Amino acid sequence: MNATTSTSQQTPVSLLGLGAMGTALARTWLTAGHPLTVWNRTPARAEALAPEGAEVADSAAEAVAASTLVLLCLLDDASVETTLDGVDLTGKDLVNLTTTTPAEARARAAWAEERGARYLDGGIMAVPPMVGVPEAGGYVFYSGSRELFELHRETLAVPVGTTYVGEDPGFAALHDVALLSAMYGMFAGATHAFALIRRENIDPVAFAPLLGDWIKAMVDPSVGQTAGQLVSGDLTSDVVSNLAMQVAGTKTLLATAEEQGVSAELIRPQFALMSRLLDRSTGLEDLTGTVDLLVRDR
Ligand code: FVH
């Protein structure tokens, strides 16, 4: 690494992992004037940032040694393990933005603390083009020590927004994965919709805004209603579209898939869950009861 003297007042940052996301993050700290030390398993990706002002470390240990605040943006928890194996973490503030499970995040927090580091976990709710673009609305969920989060809040807020979700180090990952899981459910619905029109003389480009607007119109009131009912336990007040009517309607949706020569494999599991709920209810509620059908032992 080249020895340089920085006059910056900004917090020095070390960043390990320069994939698509790590590289986007790195550029925002460089632009904001933070002294930035980078390391990547494939050195070329780190070296590409040198002309923009990054210090390139020859090893993960060297990158960690360069700053108190050390960020990780690696593929998965196994790559974090490999990267930091044998590296001295004493006195470091480790912020792990790698997508993991909540249990992996909790174990990683304990692992870091055993090695003398403080630990924050992060779950990135943005794709690389949203990084450094405040109006794009990207943010990172953080969990773990609130004190540590507050200490580094300003630096962490450089690439995207920050949303702190609690002292439990697993909560950032849990929020992240919950939102990503919902996203895939939405993609499944959209995929099925496009399949239905696929063989017809319907322009997908004209269809797309109809689909997008409908999903947007449905989702906000629906998640708000579900949350309110889960808290109150009252599943039948203010029901707009009752379960009995919705289950009856699923027959039309399945028949249409059949007519259009489309597999119903993406939507059938949800319809099965709705039927199970109807079997044990009056049908006057809406879909909130399906939440607890999914939760085992509840
Ligand atoms: N990109 C996205 O759209 C999503 C948005 C939401 C958050 N995710 C998570 O961010 C983490 C990094 O994702 P990424 O997009 O940067 O991923 P890649 O471009 O594939 O880069 C992966 C980096 O991890 C390094 N790496 C992989 N395996 C190892 C290993 N065994 N040891 C050390 N480093 C490893 C890889 O290095 P190299 O291949 O360049 O040598 C990259 O730096 C991720 O958790 C997403 O879920 C992104």
Short mmCIF file of C-alpha atoms and ligand atoms in Angstrom, two decimals:
data_model
loop_
_atom_site.label_atom_id
_atom_site.label_comp_id
_atom_site.label_asym_id
_atom_site.label_seq_id
_atom_site.Cartn_x
_atom_site.Cartn_y
_atom_site.Cartn_z
CA MET A 1 0.00 0.00 0.00
CA ASN A 2 1.22 3.52 -0.73
CA ALA A 3 1.76 5.55 2.42
CA THR A 4 -0.11 8.84 2.09
CA THR A 5 -0.84 11.61 4.54
CA SER A 6 -4.48 12.60 4.53
CA THR A 7 -5.65 16.00 5.62
CA SER A 8 -9.30 14.94 5.49
CA GLN A 9 -11.48 15.52 8.55
CA GLN A 10 -13.76 12.73 7.40
CA THR A 11 -13.77 9.35 9.17
CA PRO A 12 -11.37 6.89 7.52
CA VAL A 13 -13.12 3.80 6.18
CA SER A 14 -11.83 0.38 5.17
CA LEU A 15 -14.04 -1.58 2.78
CA LEU A 16 -13.58 -5.26 2.02
CA GLY A 17 -15.47 -6.57 -1.00
CA LEU A 18 -15.66 -4.68 -4.27
CA GLY A 19 -18.30 -6.45 -6.23
CA ALA A 20 -21.04 -4.44 -7.92
CA MET A 21 -22.38 -3.20 -4.60
CA GLY A 22 -19.04 -2.67 -2.81
CA THR A 23 -17.70 -0.65 -5.73
CA ALA A 24 -20.79 1.58 -5.77
CA LEU A 25 -20.47 2.15 -2.02
CA ALA A 26 -16.74 2.86 -2.28
CA ARG A 27 -17.22 5.61 -4.83
CA THR A 28 -19.60 7.54 -2.57
CA TRP A 29 -17.10 7.64 0.32
CA LEU A 30 -14.36 8.72 -2.05
CA THR A 31 -16.58 11.46 -3.49
CA ALA A 32 -17.46 12.62 0.03
CA GLY A 33 -13.76 12.89 0.88
CA HIS A 34 -13.43 9.97 3.28
CA PRO A 35 -9.98 8.37 3.32
CA LEU A 36 -10.83 4.91 1.94
CA THR A 37 -8.77 1.74 2.05
CA VAL A 38 -10.06 -1.10 -0.11
CA TRP A 39 -9.38 -4.80 -0.46
CA ASN A 40 -10.90 -7.35 -2.79
CA ARG A 41 -10.13 -11.05 -3.33
CA THR A 42 -9.59 -10.33 -7.02
CA PRO A 43 -7.13 -7.39 -6.82
CA ALA A 44 -8.08 -5.81 -10.16
CA ARG A 45 -11.42 -4.64 -8.74
CA ALA A 46 -9.62 -2.81 -5.91
CA GLU A 47 -6.93 -1.41 -8.17
CA ALA A 48 -9.63 0.11 -10.41
CA LEU A 49 -10.46 2.49 -7.55
CA ALA A 50 -6.89 3.71 -7.00
CA PRO A 51 -7.12 6.48 -9.64
CA GLU A 52 -10.19 7.77 -7.77
CA GLY A 53 -8.22 8.09 -4.54
CA ALA A 54 -8.61 4.73 -2.79
CA GLU A 55 -5.69 3.15 -0.97
CA VAL A 56 -5.39 -0.44 -2.16
CA ALA A 57 -4.45 -2.93 0.57
CA ASP A 58 -2.47 -6.02 -0.33
CA SER A 59 -4.37 -8.21 2.11
CA ALA A 60 -7.57 -8.23 4.13
CA ALA A 61 -5.47 -7.89 7.30
CA GLU A 62 -3.80 -4.76 5.92
CA ALA A 63 -7.18 -3.24 5.00
CA VAL A 64 -8.56 -3.97 8.48
CA ALA A 65 -5.48 -2.47 10.13
CA ALA A 66 -5.86 0.79 8.16
CA SER A 67 -9.07 2.12 9.80
CA THR A 68 -11.10 1.68 12.97
CA LEU A 69 -14.30 1.56 10.91
CA VAL A 70 -14.24 -1.57 8.75
CA LEU A 71 -17.07 -2.40 6.34
CA LEU A 72 -17.66 -5.74 4.67
CA CYS A 73 -19.69 -6.17 1.49
CA LEU A 74 -19.04 -9.75 0.46
CA LEU A 75 -21.06 -12.44 -1.25
CA ASP A 76 -22.23 -14.35 1.82
CA ASP A 77 -21.37 -15.28 5.39
CA ALA A 78 -18.93 -17.99 4.27
CA SER A 79 -16.90 -15.40 2.35
CA VAL A 80 -16.79 -13.20 5.48
CA GLU A 81 -15.41 -16.16 7.43
CA THR A 82 -12.76 -16.86 4.78
CA THR A 83 -11.78 -13.21 4.42
CA LEU A 84 -11.37 -12.46 8.12
CA ASP A 85 -9.88 -15.80 9.14
CA GLY A 86 -6.83 -15.04 11.30
CA VAL A 87 -7.17 -11.24 10.93
CA ASP A 88 -6.67 -9.20 14.11
CA LEU A 89 -9.97 -7.43 14.82
CA THR A 90 -9.05 -5.97 18.22
CA GLY A 91 -10.51 -2.48 18.69
CA LYS A 92 -12.25 -2.48 15.30
CA ASP A 93 -15.81 -1.37 14.55
CA LEU A 94 -17.02 -3.98 12.10
CA VAL A 95 -20.07 -3.18 9.95
CA ASN A 96 -21.17 -6.16 7.91
CA LEU A 97 -23.34 -5.28 4.90
CA THR A 98 -23.18 -8.81 3.49
CA THR A 99 -26.59 -10.45 3.07
CA THR A 100 -26.94 -13.26 5.62
CA THR A 101 -29.62 -15.01 7.63
CA PRO A 102 -30.56 -13.55 11.04
CA ALA A 103 -28.89 -16.52 12.79
CA GLU A 104 -25.69 -15.99 10.80
CA ALA A 105 -25.73 -12.29 11.74
CA ARG A 106 -26.16 -13.10 15.46
CA ALA A 107 -23.37 -15.68 15.32
CA ARG A 108 -21.14 -13.24 13.43
CA ALA A 109 -21.76 -10.55 16.08
CA ALA A 110 -20.75 -12.95 18.87
CA TRP A 111 -17.74 -14.07 16.79
CA ALA A 112 -16.61 -10.44 16.30
CA GLU A 113 -17.05 -9.57 19.96
CA GLU A 114 -14.98 -12.62 20.98
CA ARG A 115 -12.23 -11.14 18.79
CA GLY A 116 -12.37 -7.74 20.50
CA ALA A 117 -14.41 -5.92 17.83
CA ARG A 118 -17.68 -4.05 18.08
CA TYR A 119 -20.26 -5.18 15.51
CA LEU A 120 -23.15 -3.78 13.53
CA ASP A 121 -25.07 -5.77 10.96
CA GLY A 122 -26.58 -4.22 7.84
CA GLY A 123 -29.10 -5.27 5.22
CA ILE A 124 -28.94 -3.26 2.02
CA MET A 125 -32.28 -2.20 0.55
CA ALA A 126 -30.89 -0.81 -2.69
CA VAL A 127 -29.38 -2.00 -5.95
CA PRO A 128 -26.06 -0.51 -7.10
CA PRO A 129 -27.55 2.24 -9.34
CA MET A 130 -29.46 3.58 -6.30
CA VAL A 131 -26.26 4.07 -4.30
CA GLY A 132 -25.21 7.72 -4.02
CA VAL A 133 -28.56 8.83 -5.45
CA PRO A 134 -30.62 10.08 -2.46
CA GLU A 135 -33.78 10.56 -4.51
CA ALA A 136 -33.72 6.84 -5.43
CA GLY A 137 -34.79 6.06 -1.85
CA GLY A 138 -32.28 3.32 -1.07
CA TYR A 139 -31.27 2.63 2.50
CA VAL A 140 -29.59 0.09 4.76
CA PHE A 141 -31.22 -1.58 7.76
CA TYR A 142 -28.81 -1.60 10.72
CA SER A 143 -29.03 -3.59 13.94
CA GLY A 144 -26.76 -4.22 16.91
CA SER A 145 -25.37 -1.65 19.32
CA ARG A 146 -27.31 1.61 19.01
CA GLU A 147 -24.34 3.45 20.46
CA LEU A 148 -22.10 2.14 17.71
CA PHE A 149 -24.71 2.98 15.08
CA GLU A 150 -24.99 6.57 16.37
CA LEU A 151 -21.20 6.89 16.47
CA HIS A 152 -20.88 6.06 12.76
CA ARG A 153 -24.30 7.19 11.57
CA GLU A 154 -23.01 10.11 9.50
CA THR A 155 -20.40 8.05 7.68
CA LEU A 156 -22.83 5.17 7.12
CA ALA A 157 -25.36 7.61 5.65
CA VAL A 158 -23.02 8.71 2.84
CA PRO A 159 -23.99 6.03 0.25
CA VAL A 160 -27.71 5.61 1.06
CA GLY A 161 -30.11 6.26 3.94
CA THR A 162 -29.94 4.45 7.27
CA THR A 163 -32.72 2.73 9.19
CA TYR A 164 -31.86 1.35 12.64
CA VAL A 165 -34.09 -1.57 13.65
CA GLY A 166 -32.86 -2.65 17.08
CA GLU A 167 -30.16 -4.01 19.36
CA ASP A 168 -30.65 -7.62 18.21
CA PRO A 169 -27.92 -8.07 15.58
CA GLY A 170 -30.21 -10.43 13.65
CA PHE A 171 -32.93 -7.84 13.07
CA ALA A 172 -31.32 -6.05 10.11
CA ALA A 173 -31.00 -9.37 8.25
CA LEU A 174 -34.54 -10.35 9.24
CA HIS A 175 -36.00 -7.06 7.95
CA ASP A 176 -33.88 -7.36 4.81
CA VAL A 177 -34.95 -10.94 4.07
CA ALA A 178 -38.61 -10.21 4.91
CA LEU A 179 -38.69 -7.39 2.37
CA LEU A 180 -36.77 -9.41 -0.23
CA SER A 181 -39.15 -12.35 0.26
CA ALA A 182 -42.14 -10.06 -0.29
CA MET A 183 -40.42 -8.72 -3.40
CA TYR A 184 -40.14 -12.24 -4.85
CA GLY A 185 -43.82 -12.84 -4.10
CA MET A 186 -44.57 -9.69 -6.09
CA PHE A 187 -42.27 -10.83 -8.93
CA ALA A 188 -44.11 -14.18 -8.94
CA GLY A 189 -47.45 -12.42 -9.41
CA ALA A 190 -46.09 -10.22 -12.18
CA THR A 191 -44.49 -13.22 -13.91
CA HIS A 192 -47.83 -15.04 -13.90
CA ALA A 193 -49.61 -11.96 -15.26
CA PHE A 194 -47.16 -11.60 -18.17
CA ALA A 195 -47.50 -15.34 -18.90
CA LEU A 196 -51.29 -14.95 -19.15
CA ILE A 197 -51.01 -12.35 -21.93
CA ARG A 198 -47.97 -13.94 -23.58
CA ARG A 199 -49.71 -15.61 -26.52
CA GLU A 200 -52.17 -12.79 -27.17
CA ASN A 201 -51.97 -9.67 -29.27
CA ILE A 202 -51.35 -7.55 -26.17
CA ASP A 203 -48.29 -5.32 -26.02
CA PRO A 204 -46.34 -6.12 -22.82
CA VAL A 205 -45.02 -2.56 -22.82
CA ALA A 206 -48.55 -1.15 -22.72
CA PHE A 207 -49.55 -3.79 -20.16
CA ALA A 208 -46.64 -3.06 -17.77
CA PRO A 209 -47.92 0.26 -16.33
CA LEU A 210 -51.38 -1.25 -15.82
CA LEU A 211 -49.79 -4.04 -13.85
CA GLY A 212 -47.43 -1.77 -11.92
CA ASP A 213 -50.16 0.71 -11.00
CA TRP A 214 -52.49 -2.08 -9.86
CA ILE A 215 -49.84 -3.64 -7.63
CA LYS A 216 -49.04 -0.22 -6.14
CA ALA A 217 -52.73 0.55 -5.53
CA MET A 218 -53.24 -2.80 -3.78
CA VAL A 219 -50.12 -3.14 -1.71
CA ASP A 220 -50.16 -0.15 0.65
CA PRO A 221 -53.72 -0.53 1.96
CA SER A 222 -53.30 -4.30 2.10
CA VAL A 223 -50.11 -4.39 4.20
CA GLY A 224 -51.49 -1.67 6.48
CA GLN A 225 -54.73 -3.65 7.00
CA THR A 226 -52.80 -6.87 7.71
CA ALA A 227 -50.51 -5.18 10.23
CA GLY A 228 -53.42 -3.54 12.04
CA GLN A 229 -55.33 -6.82 12.27
CA LEU A 230 -52.28 -8.76 13.49
CA VAL A 231 -51.89 -6.25 16.33
CA SER A 232 -55.59 -5.99 17.26
CA GLY A 233 -56.46 -9.67 16.71
CA ASP A 234 -59.73 -8.50 15.14
CA LEU A 235 -59.77 -10.08 11.68
CA THR A 236 -63.32 -9.22 10.65
CA SER A 237 -63.65 -5.45 11.10
CA ASP A 238 -63.30 -3.18 8.07
CA VAL A 239 -62.95 -6.13 5.70
CA VAL A 240 -63.16 -4.92 2.11
CA SER A 241 -62.87 -8.20 0.18
CA ASN A 242 -63.93 -11.19 2.25
CA LEU A 243 -62.21 -14.56 2.14
CA ALA A 244 -65.21 -16.58 0.89
CA MET A 245 -65.57 -14.29 -2.13
CA GLN A 246 -61.81 -14.36 -2.79
CA VAL A 247 -61.59 -18.17 -2.63
CA ALA A 248 -64.54 -18.43 -5.05
CA GLY A 249 -62.67 -16.04 -7.36
CA THR A 250 -59.54 -18.18 -7.38
CA LYS A 251 -61.44 -20.78 -9.46
CA THR A 252 -61.79 -18.18 -12.24
CA LEU A 253 -58.09 -17.31 -11.98
CA LEU A 254 -57.07 -20.98 -12.20
CA ALA A 255 -59.49 -21.64 -15.09
CA THR A 256 -58.08 -18.63 -16.95
CA ALA A 257 -54.54 -19.94 -16.50
CA GLU A 258 -55.72 -23.26 -17.95
CA GLU A 259 -57.42 -21.52 -20.92
CA GLN A 260 -54.29 -19.49 -21.63
CA GLY A 261 -52.03 -22.57 -21.43
CA VAL A 262 -50.19 -21.17 -18.41
CA SER A 263 -48.89 -23.17 -15.46
CA ALA A 264 -50.45 -21.98 -12.19
CA GLU A 265 -47.45 -23.16 -10.17
CA LEU A 266 -46.65 -19.69 -8.87
CA ILE A 267 -50.14 -18.76 -7.66
CA ARG A 268 -51.51 -22.17 -6.61
CA PRO A 269 -49.70 -22.32 -3.22
CA GLN A 270 -51.28 -19.08 -2.08
CA PHE A 271 -54.72 -20.21 -3.21
CA ALA A 272 -54.26 -23.49 -1.28
CA LEU A 273 -53.45 -21.49 1.84
CA MET A 274 -56.56 -19.34 1.37
CA SER A 275 -58.71 -22.50 1.04
CA ARG A 276 -57.20 -23.92 4.24
CA LEU A 277 -58.11 -20.70 6.04
CA LEU A 278 -61.66 -20.81 4.68
CA ASP A 279 -62.03 -24.41 5.92
CA ARG A 280 -61.54 -23.18 9.48
CA SER A 281 -63.30 -19.79 9.36
CA THR A 282 -66.62 -18.13 8.55
CA GLY A 283 -65.19 -16.57 5.40
CA LEU A 284 -66.04 -13.08 6.67
CA GLU A 285 -62.42 -12.17 7.34
CA ASP A 286 -59.84 -11.28 4.70
CA LEU A 287 -56.41 -12.83 4.16
CA THR A 288 -54.63 -11.89 7.41
CA GLY A 289 -55.32 -15.33 8.92
CA THR A 290 -53.01 -16.92 6.33
CA VAL A 291 -50.04 -15.31 8.14
CA ASP A 292 -50.46 -17.57 11.15
CA LEU A 293 -51.09 -20.61 8.94
CA LEU A 294 -47.54 -20.12 7.68
CA VAL A 295 -45.98 -19.74 11.13
CA ARG A 296 -45.19 -23.22 12.40
CA ASP A 297 -46.44 -24.20 15.88
CA ARG A 298 -48.70 -21.19 16.16
N1 FVH B 1 -26.10 -6.17 -6.18
C1 FVH B 1 -27.35 -6.21 -5.72
O1 FVH B 1 -28.28 -5.95 -6.46
C2 FVH B 1 -27.68 -6.58 -4.29
C3 FVH B 1 -28.47 -5.50 -3.63
C4 FVH B 1 -28.79 -5.81 -2.20
C5 FVH B 1 -27.56 -6.26 -1.42
N2 FVH B 1 -26.85 -7.30 -2.14
C6 FVH B 1 -25.83 -7.96 -1.32
O2 FVH B 1 -24.61 -7.24 -1.29
C7 FVH B 1 -23.52 -8.17 -1.14
C8 FVH B 1 -22.52 -7.93 -2.26
O3 FVH B 1 -23.22 -8.01 -3.48
P1 FVH B 1 -22.54 -7.61 -4.86
O4 FVH B 1 -23.62 -7.13 -5.75
O5 FVH B 1 -21.39 -6.72 -4.63
O6 FVH B 1 -22.04 -9.06 -5.35
P2 FVH B 1 -20.90 -9.44 -6.38
O7 FVH B 1 -20.80 -8.41 -7.43
O8 FVH B 1 -21.18 -10.84 -6.79
O9 FVH B 1 -19.56 -9.39 -5.51
C9 FVH B 1 -19.31 -10.34 -4.49
C10 FVH B 1 -18.12 -9.91 -3.70
O10 FVH B 1 -17.79 -10.93 -2.75
C11 FVH B 1 -16.43 -11.37 -3.01
N3 FVH B 1 -16.31 -12.77 -2.67
C12 FVH B 1 -17.08 -13.79 -3.09
N4 FVH B 1 -16.66 -14.94 -2.54
C13 FVH B 1 -15.59 -14.65 -1.79
C14 FVH B 1 -14.70 -15.41 -0.97
N5 FVH B 1 -14.86 -16.73 -0.81
N6 FVH B 1 -13.72 -14.76 -0.32
C15 FVH B 1 -13.54 -13.42 -0.46
N7 FVH B 1 -14.34 -12.63 -1.23
C16 FVH B 1 -15.34 -13.25 -1.88
C17 FVH B 1 -16.21 -11.08 -4.47
O11 FVH B 1 -14.84 -11.05 -4.70
P3 FVH B 1 -14.25 -11.32 -6.22
O12 FVH B 1 -15.15 -12.36 -6.84
O13 FVH B 1 -14.31 -10.00 -6.91
O14 FVH B 1 -12.88 -11.81 -5.99
C18 FVH B 1 -16.88 -9.71 -4.58
O15 FVH B 1 -16.08 -8.71 -4.02
C19 FVH B 1 -24.12 -9.57 -1.21
O16 FVH B 1 -24.25 -10.09 0.10
C20 FVH B 1 -25.48 -9.33 -1.83
O17 FVH B 1 -26.45 -10.28 -1.43
C21 FVH B 1 -26.44 -6.94 -3.48
#
